[in-house]
Coordinates of C-alpha atoms and ligand atoms in Angstrom, one line a residue:
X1 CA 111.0 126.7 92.7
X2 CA 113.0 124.1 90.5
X3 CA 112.2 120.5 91.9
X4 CA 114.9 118.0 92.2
X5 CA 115.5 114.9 91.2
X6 CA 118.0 112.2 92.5
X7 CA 118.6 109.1 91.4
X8 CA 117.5 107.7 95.3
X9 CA 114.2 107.5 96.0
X10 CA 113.0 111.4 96.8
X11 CA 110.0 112.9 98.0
X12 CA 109.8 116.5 96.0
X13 CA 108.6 118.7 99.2
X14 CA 106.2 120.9 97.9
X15 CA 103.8 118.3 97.1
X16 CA 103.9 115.5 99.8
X17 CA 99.9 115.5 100.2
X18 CA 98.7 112.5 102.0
X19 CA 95.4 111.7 102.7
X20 CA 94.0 110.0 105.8
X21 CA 91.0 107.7 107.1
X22 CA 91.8 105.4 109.5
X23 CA 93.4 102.6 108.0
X24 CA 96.3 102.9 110.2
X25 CA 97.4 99.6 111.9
X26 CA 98.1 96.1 110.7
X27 CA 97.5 96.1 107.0
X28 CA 98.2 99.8 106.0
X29 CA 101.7 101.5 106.6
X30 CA 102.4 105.5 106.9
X31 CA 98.9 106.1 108.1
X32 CA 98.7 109.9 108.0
X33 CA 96.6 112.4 109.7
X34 CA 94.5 113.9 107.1
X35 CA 96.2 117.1 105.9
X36 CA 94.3 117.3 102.2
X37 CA 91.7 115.5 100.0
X38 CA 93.0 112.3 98.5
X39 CA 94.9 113.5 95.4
X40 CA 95.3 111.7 92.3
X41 CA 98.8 110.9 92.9
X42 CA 100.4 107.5 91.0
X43 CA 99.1 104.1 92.1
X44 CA 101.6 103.0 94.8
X45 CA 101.9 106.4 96.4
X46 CA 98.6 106.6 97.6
X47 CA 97.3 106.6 101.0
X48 CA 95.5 103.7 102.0
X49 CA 91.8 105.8 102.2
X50 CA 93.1 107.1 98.4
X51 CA 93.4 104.1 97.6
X52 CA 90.2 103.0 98.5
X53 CA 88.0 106.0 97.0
X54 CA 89.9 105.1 94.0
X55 CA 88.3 101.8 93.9
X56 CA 85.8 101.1 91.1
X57 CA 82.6 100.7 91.0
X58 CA 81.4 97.0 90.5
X59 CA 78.8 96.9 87.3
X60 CA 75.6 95.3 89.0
X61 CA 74.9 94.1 85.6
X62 CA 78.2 92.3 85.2
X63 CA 77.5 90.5 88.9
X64 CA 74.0 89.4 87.7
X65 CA 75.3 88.2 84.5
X66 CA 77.5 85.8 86.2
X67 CA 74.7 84.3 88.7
X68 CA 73.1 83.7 85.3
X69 CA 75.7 81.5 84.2
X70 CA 76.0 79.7 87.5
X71 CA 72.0 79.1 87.3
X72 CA 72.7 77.8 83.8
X73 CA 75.4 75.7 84.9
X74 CA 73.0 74.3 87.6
X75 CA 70.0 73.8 85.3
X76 CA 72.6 71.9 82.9
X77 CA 74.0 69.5 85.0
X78 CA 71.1 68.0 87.4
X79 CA 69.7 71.3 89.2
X80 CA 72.7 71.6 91.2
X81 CA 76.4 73.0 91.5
X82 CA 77.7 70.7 95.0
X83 CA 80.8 69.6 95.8
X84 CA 81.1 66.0 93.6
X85 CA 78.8 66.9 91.0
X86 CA 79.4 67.8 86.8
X87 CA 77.9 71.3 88.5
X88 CA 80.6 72.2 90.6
X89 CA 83.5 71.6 87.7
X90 CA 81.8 73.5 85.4
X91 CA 81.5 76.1 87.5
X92 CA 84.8 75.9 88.4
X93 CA 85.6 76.2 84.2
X94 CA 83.7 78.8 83.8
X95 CA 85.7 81.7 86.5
X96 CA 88.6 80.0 85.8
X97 CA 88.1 81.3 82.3
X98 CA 87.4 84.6 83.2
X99 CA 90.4 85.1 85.3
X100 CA 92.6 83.1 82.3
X101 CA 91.2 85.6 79.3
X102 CA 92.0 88.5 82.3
X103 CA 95.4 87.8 82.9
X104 CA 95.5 86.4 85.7
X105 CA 97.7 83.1 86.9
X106 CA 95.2 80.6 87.9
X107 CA 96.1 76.9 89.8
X108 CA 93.6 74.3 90.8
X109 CA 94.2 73.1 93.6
X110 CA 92.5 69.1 94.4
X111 CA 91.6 67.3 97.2
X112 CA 89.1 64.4 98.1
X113 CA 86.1 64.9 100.4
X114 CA 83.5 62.0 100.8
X115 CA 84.8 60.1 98.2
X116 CA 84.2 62.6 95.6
X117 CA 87.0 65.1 94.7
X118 CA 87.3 68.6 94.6
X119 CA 88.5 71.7 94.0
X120 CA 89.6 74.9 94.8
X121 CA 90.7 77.6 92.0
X122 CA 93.1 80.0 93.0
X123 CA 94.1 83.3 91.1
X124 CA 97.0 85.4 91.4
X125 CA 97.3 88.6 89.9
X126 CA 101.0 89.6 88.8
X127 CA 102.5 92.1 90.6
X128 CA 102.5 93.4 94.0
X129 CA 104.6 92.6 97.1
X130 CA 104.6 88.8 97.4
X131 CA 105.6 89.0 101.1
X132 CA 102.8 91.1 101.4
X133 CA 99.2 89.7 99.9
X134 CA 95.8 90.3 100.4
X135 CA 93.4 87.6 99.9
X136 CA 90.0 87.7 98.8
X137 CA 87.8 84.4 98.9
X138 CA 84.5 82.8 98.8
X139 CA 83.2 79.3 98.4
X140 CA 81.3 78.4 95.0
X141 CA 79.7 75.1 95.7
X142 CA 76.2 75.4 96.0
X143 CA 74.2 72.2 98.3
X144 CA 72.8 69.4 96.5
X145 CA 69.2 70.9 96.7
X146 CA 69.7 73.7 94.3
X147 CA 71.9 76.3 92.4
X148 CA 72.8 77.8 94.9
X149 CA 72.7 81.5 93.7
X150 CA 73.0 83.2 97.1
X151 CA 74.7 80.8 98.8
X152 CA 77.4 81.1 97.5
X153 CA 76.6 82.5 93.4
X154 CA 76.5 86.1 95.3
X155 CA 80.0 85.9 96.8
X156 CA 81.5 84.2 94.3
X157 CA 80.3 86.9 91.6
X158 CA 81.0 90.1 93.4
X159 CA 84.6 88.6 94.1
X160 CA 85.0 87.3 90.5
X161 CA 83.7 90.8 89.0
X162 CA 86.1 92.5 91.8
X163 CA 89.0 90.6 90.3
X164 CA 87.7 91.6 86.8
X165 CA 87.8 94.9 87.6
X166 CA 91.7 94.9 88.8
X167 CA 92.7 93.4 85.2
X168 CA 90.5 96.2 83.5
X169 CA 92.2 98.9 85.3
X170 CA 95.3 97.1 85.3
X171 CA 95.3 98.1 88.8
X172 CA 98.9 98.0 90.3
X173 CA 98.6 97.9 94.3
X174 CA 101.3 97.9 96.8
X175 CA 100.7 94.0 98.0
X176 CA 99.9 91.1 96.0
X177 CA 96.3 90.4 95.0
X178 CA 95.1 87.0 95.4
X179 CA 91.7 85.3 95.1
X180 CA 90.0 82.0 95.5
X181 CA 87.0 80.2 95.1
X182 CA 86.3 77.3 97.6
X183 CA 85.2 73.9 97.0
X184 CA 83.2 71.8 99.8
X185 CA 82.5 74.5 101.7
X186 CA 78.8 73.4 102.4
X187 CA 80.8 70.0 103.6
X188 CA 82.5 72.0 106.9
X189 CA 84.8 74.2 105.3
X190 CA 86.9 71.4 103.1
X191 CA 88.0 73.2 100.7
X192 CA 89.4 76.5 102.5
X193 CA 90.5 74.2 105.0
X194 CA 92.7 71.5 102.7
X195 CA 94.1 75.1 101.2
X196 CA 95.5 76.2 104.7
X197 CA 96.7 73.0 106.2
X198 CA 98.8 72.6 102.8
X199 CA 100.0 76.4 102.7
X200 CA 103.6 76.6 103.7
X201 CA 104.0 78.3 107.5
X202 CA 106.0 80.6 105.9
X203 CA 103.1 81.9 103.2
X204 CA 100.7 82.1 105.8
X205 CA 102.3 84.6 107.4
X206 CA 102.8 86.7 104.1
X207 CA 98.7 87.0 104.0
X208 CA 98.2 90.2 105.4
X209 CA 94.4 89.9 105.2
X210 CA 92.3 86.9 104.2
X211 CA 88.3 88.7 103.2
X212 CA 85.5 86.0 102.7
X213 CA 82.3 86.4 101.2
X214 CA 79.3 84.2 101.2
X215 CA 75.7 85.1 100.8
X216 CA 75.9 88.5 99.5
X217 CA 72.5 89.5 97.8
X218 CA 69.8 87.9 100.5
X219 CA 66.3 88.8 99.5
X220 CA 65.4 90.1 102.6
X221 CA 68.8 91.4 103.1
X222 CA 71.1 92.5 106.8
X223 CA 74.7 94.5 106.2
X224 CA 76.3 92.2 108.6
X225 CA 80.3 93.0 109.1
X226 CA 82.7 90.5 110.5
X227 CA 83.8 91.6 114.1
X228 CA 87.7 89.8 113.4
X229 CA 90.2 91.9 112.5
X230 CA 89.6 95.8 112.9
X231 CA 91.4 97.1 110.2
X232 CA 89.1 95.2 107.8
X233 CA 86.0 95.6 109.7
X234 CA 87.1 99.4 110.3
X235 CA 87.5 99.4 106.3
X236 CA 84.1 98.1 105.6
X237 CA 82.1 100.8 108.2
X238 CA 84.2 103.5 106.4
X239 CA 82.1 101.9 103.5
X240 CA 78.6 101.3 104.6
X241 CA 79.0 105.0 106.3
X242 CA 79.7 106.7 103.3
X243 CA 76.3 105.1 101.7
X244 CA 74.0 106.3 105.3
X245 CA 73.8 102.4 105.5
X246 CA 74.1 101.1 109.6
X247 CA 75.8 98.0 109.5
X248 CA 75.4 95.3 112.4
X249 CA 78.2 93.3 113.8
X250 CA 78.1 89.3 112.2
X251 CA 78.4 87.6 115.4
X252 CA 77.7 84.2 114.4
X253 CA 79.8 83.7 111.6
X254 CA 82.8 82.0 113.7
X255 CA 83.2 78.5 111.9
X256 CA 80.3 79.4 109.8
X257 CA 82.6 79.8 106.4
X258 CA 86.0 79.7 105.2
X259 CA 87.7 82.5 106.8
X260 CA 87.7 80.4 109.8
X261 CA 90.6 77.9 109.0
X262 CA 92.9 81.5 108.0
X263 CA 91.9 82.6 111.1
X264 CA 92.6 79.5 112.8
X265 CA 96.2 80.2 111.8
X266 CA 96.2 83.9 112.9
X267 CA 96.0 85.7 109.3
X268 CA 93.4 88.9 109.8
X269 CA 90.4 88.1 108.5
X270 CA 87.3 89.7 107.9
X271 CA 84.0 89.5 105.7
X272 CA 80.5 90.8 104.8
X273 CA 76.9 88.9 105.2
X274 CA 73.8 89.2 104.3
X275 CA 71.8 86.7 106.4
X276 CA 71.1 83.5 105.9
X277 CA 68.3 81.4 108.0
X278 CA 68.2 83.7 110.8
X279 CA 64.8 86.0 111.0
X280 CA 65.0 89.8 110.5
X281 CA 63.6 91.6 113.6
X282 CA 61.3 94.1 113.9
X283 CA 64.5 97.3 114.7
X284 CA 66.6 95.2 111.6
X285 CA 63.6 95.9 109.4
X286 CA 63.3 99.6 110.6
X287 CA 66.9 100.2 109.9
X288 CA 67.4 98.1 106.5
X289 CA 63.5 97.4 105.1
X290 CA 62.7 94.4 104.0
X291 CA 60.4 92.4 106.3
X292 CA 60.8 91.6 109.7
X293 CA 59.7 87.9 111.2
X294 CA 60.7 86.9 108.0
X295 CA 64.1 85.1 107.2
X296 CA 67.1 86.8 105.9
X297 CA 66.8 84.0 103.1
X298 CA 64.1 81.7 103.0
X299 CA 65.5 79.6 100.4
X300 CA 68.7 79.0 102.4
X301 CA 70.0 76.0 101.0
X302 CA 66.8 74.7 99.6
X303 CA 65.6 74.6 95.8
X304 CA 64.0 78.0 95.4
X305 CA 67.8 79.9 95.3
X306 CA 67.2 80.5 92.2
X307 CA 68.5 83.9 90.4
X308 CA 65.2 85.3 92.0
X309 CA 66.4 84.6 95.4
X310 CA 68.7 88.2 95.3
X311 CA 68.1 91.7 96.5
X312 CA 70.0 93.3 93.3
X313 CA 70.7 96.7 96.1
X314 CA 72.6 94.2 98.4
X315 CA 74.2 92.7 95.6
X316 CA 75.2 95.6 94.4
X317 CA 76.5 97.6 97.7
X318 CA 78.0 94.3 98.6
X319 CA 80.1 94.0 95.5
X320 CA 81.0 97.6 95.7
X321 CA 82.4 96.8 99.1
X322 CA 84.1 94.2 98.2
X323 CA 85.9 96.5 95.4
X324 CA 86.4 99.1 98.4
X325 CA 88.3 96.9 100.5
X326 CA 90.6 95.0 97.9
X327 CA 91.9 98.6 96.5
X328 CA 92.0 100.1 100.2
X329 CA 93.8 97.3 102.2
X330 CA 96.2 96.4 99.3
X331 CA 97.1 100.0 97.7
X332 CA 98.4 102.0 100.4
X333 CA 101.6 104.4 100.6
X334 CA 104.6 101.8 100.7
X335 CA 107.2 103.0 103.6
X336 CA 109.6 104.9 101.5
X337 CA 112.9 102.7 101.5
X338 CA 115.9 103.5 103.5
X339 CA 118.0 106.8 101.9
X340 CA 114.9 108.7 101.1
X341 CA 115.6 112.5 100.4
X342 CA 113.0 115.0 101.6
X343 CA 115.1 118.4 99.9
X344 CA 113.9 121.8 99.6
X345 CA 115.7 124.4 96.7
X346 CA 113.6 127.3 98.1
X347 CA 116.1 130.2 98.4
X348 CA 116.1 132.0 101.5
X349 CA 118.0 135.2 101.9
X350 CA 120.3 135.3 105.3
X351 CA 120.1 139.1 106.6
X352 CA 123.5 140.7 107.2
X353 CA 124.2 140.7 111.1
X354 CA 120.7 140.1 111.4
X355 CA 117.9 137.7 113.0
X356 CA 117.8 134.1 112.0
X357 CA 115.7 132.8 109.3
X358 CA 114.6 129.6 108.5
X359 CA 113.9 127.5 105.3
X360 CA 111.1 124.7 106.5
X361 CA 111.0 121.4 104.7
X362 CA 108.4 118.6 105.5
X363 CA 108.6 115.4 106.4
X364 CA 105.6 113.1 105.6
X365 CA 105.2 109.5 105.2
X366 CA 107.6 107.8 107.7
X367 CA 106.3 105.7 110.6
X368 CA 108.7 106.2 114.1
X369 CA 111.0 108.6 114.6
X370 CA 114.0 109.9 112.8
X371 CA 117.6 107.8 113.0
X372 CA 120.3 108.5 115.0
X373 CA 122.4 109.1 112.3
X374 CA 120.5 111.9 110.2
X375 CA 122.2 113.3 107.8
X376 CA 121.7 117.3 107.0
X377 CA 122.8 118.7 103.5
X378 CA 123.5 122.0 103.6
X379 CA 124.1 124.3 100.6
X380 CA 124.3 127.6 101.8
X381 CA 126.2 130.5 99.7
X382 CA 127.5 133.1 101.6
X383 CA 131.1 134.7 101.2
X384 CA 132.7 134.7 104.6
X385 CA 131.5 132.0 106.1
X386 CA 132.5 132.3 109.7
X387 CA 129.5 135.2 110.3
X388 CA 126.8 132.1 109.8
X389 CA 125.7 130.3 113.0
X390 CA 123.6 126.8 111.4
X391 CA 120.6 124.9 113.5
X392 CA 119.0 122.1 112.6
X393 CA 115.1 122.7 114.6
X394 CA 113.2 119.7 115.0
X395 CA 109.4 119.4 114.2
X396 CA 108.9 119.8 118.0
X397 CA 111.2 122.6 118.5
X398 CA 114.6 121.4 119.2
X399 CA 117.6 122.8 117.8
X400 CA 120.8 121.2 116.8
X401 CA 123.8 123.2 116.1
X402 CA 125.0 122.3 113.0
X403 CA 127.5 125.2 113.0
X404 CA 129.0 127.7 115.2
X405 CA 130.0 131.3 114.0
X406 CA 134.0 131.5 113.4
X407 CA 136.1 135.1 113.1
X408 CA 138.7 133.1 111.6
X409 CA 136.9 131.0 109.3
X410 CA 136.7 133.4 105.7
X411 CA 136.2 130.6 103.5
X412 CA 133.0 131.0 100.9
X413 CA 130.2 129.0 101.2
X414 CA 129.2 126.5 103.6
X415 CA 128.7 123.2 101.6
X416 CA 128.8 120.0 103.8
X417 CA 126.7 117.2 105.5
X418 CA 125.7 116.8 109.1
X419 CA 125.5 113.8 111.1
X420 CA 123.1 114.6 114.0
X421 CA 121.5 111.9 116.5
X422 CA 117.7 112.9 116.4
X423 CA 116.7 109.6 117.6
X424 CA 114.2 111.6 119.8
X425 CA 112.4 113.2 117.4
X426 CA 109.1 112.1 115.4
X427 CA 110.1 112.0 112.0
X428 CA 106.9 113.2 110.3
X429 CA 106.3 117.1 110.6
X430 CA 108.1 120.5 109.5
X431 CA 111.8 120.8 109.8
X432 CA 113.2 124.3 109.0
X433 CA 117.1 124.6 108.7
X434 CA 118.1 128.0 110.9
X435 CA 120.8 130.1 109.8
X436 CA 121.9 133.6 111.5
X437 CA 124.6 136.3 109.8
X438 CA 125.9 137.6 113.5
X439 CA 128.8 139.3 111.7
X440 CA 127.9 142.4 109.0
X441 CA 129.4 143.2 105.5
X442 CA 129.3 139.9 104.0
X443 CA 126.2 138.2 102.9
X444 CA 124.4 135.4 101.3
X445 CA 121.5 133.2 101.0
X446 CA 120.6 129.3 102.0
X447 CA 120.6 127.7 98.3
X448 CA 119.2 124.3 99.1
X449 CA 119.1 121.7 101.8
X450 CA 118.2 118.2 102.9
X451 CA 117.1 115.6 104.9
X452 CA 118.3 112.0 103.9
X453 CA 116.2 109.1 106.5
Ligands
DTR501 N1 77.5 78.6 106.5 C1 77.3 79.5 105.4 C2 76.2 80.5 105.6 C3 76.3 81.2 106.8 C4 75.6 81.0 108.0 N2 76.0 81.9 108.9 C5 77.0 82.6 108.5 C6 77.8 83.6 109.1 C7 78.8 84.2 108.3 C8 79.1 83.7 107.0 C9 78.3 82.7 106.4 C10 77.3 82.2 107.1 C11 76.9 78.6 104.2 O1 75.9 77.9 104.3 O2 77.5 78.6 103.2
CA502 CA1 78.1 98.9 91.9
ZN503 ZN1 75.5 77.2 102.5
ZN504 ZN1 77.7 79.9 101.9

C-alpha cells in the first residue's frame, strides 16, 4: 500500500504504534494504552515510557570522576566547598565549564546570604517547548565542615553527567530541558529560594516538573522517592521496579531541600534520596543491605564526606534514574496539532448489489474526543454512483450516513468531503468508512479516504 504524504502534519496509518506505561496525567500528553513494544520511532514522536527506555545510561565512572574534582576543589581551597567560600566559586567554574564546552546556555544567577554572596548556575539546553520545561536541580554547596561529596557532590554529579549526556546524544525532547545547581542551600534553601521569588509568575507556570537531587550515593544507602507529584514519583517506581529494587516513600523531605520553594509555588515536584542522618532499620536493611542501627550517612555534614563516603551502586542506580526521568517526563508524543490527517489508500473492492464493506483506519494519539466538525474525505471510484449507500462507523459502533443511494444520480465516482458532528465519539480507536453497492451492473472500489481532526 503506497503511503501518503501531505504537506499538513499526517499520521501514515499503518504504522501508528504507540507504546504505553503510565505516564499519563500532568506532565505527559497522548498517554496510550499499550498496543506494541516501544518502537524506535523519531525523537519527538515517542511515547512518554519510549521515551524513557530510551534514556541513556549514566557512566558511573564519569559521576565519580566529577566528585573527584569537587574533593579537589575542596582540598584546594580550605577543606571545604560552603556558601561564601573560594570552594563554592570554583565549583561553580568548574560545571559551568562542562555545560559551556557542551553547548549548553549557562547564566549565573547572584544573590547575598549572610553577608557573603552567592550563586546559582543555571543551564538551558536549546531547543524544546519553552512554555513547556522540565527542570532538573540540586544544590552544590557543601557545609563548612567538609567537601561535601554526598551532600550534595552526589546530586550535583549525577545531574551534571545527566545533562552531559543530553548534549552527547544531542537529545531533542518535546519540552525544554533545564538544569540548575543551588547555592546556600545548607543556609535554608537560599539559593533555590532567591531563584523562585525572582522567576516571573508567568515562567513558573511553564515548569512542568521541577526534580531535586541531594544526597544520592549514601554509604549505607535507602531508595527513598518523593511522595509530591505522582507523575514523577510514578516515573521513578517504573524505574526502581524495573531494577527488583523496593523503593520507600521520602516522607521527611518537606522543606528539607530545594524543591520546596517550586513547590511552594505549585510547580510538580519530585526527587530521589538516599538518607541522610536518619538510622537504617532492621526491615530497611533486609530489603536494601547495608547495615541496620547504623546511619544512612554517618558523615552527614561532618568532615569524613570525603569521596569514600559513597555507595558507587546507589550512585550509580541513582544517576541512571535521574537519566530515566529527564528523557521520560520531557520526550513524550507532542498532541498532533490541529488538521492532522489520519488517511488510509488501502483499496477495498465494493461488491455489485452486494453486502457492505468497510476500509478501517486508526486513530491514535489524540486526547478527548473527536470535533464536531469532522471532516471525511472520500475517494471512492465507482461508475454510477447512485447504487453506493456511504457510512461513516464510529470506533464505538455508530454510523453516520455520509450518503444515501440515488436511482437518478449516474454521475462517476463519488469524490467529496463530509462534515459530520461526532462530538460524541472518543477520538482514539478504529474508524472503518462503510460503503454498500445496493444497485447491480455497475461497480467499483473505495480508492482512499480520510480523517482530518
Ligand atoms: N537537608 C538536606 C539533606 C536532607 C535531609 N532530609 C532530606 C530529605 C529529602 C532531601 C534532602 C534531605 C541537606 O542537608 O542538604
Ligand atoms: Ca549507570
Ligand atoms: Zn546538607
Ligand atoms: Zn544536601
Amino acid at each position: 500500500m503506497k503511503l501518503s504524504v501531505h504537506g499538513v502534519p499526517h499520521i501514515s496509518v499503518r504504522t501508528a504504534v504507540t507504546a504505553g506505561l503510565a505516564l499519563a496525567g500532568l506532565l505527559a500528553t497522548g498517554a496510550s494504552a499499550a498496543t506494541a513494544a516501544p518502537t524506535a520511532a523519531p525523537a519527538g514522536q515517542r511515547s512518554a515510557a519510549a521515551a524513557a527506555l530510551a534514556a541513556p545510561d549514566i557512566p558511573l565512572a564519569n559521576v565519580k570522576a566529577h566528585l573527584t574534582q569537587l574533593s579537589s576543589i575542596a582540598a584546594a581551597n580550605g577543606g571545604n566547598r560552603a556558601h561564601g567560600r573560594a570552594g563554592y566559586l570554583a565549583s561553580v567554574n568548574y560545571v559551568k565549564g562542562k555545560l559551556d564546552a557542551a553547548g549548553f546556555t549557562t547564566t549565573v544567577q547572584q544573590f547575598t546570604s549572610g553577608g557573603a554572596t552567592g550563586y546559582n548556575l543555571v543551564a538551558d539546553w536549546p531547543g524544546g517547548d519553552p512554555n513547556q520545561v522540565i527542570m532538573t536541580g540540586s544544590h552544590l554547596d557543601s557545609v563548612t565542615a567538609g567537601a561535601g561529596i554526598n551532600d550534595n557532590g552526589s546530586g550535583s554529579s549525577a545531574t551534571l553527567e545527566t545533562a552531559l549526556a543530553v548534549a552527547r546524544a544531542n537529545y531533542q525532547p518535546v519540552k525544554h530541558l533545564r538544569f540548575a545547581w543551588w547555592g546556600a542551600e545548607e543556609l535554608g534553601l537560599v539559593g533555590s529560594r532567591y531563584y523562585v521569588n525572582n522567576l516571573p509568575t508567568a515562567d513558573r507556570s511553564k515548569i512542568k516538573g521541577y526534580l531535586n537531587f541531594d544526597m544520592l550515593g549514601s554509604p549505607n544507602p535507602g531508595y527513598f522517592v518523593y511522595d509530591d507529584d505522582p507523575t514523577i514519583e510514578q516515573t521513578f517506581k517504573d524505574f526502581y521496579a524495573g531494577l527488583g529494587v523496593p523503593t520507600e516513600i521520602e516522607t521527611e523531605g518537606d522543606g528539607r531541600s530545594d524543591h520546596t520553594p517550586f513547590k511552594n509555588v505549585g510547580i510538580p515536584v519530585g526527587g530521589l534520596f538516599a538518607g541522610a542522618d536518619y538510622i537504617k532499620t532492621a526491615a530497611q536493611a533486609q530489603k536494601w543491605g547495608g547495615t541496620s542501627g547504623q546511619a544512612f550517612d554517618r558523615c552527614y555534614h561532618s568532615s569524613c564526606d570525603t569521596t569514600a563516603n559513597i555507595n558507587d551502586t546507589a550512585l550509580d542506580r541513582n544517576s541512571d534514574a535521574v537519566a530515566y526521568a529527564v528523557w521520560g517526563l520531557s520526550g513524550e508524543t507532542p498532541e498532533p496539532p490541529a488538521g492532522t490527517v489520519f488517511e488510509t489508500l488501502t483499496d477495498v473492492a465494493i461488491p455489485d448489489n452486494g453486502a457492505a464493506v468497510t476500509s478501517p483506519l486508526t486513530v491514535s494519539g489524540r486526547t478527548g474526543n473527536a470535533p464536531t466538525a469532522l471532516k471525511v474525505g472520500v475517494d471512492i471510484k465507482h461508475t454510477w454512483r447512485g447504487d453506493l449507500v456511504v457510512d461513516l462507523v464510529a470506533p464505538d459502533g455508530t454510523a453516520y450516513r455520509l450518503k444515501a443511494s440515488s436511482s437518478s444520480d449516474s454521475a462517476d465516482n463519488v469524490i467529496a468531503t463530509y462534515t459530520v458532528n461526532a462530538s460524541s465519539e472518543a477520538a482514539n480507536g478504529v474508524w472503518r468508512l462503510r460503503v454498500q453497492d445496493i444497485a447491480s451492473s455497475d461497480t467499483g472500489y473505495i480508492d482512499s479516504w480520510k480523517l482530518t481532526f
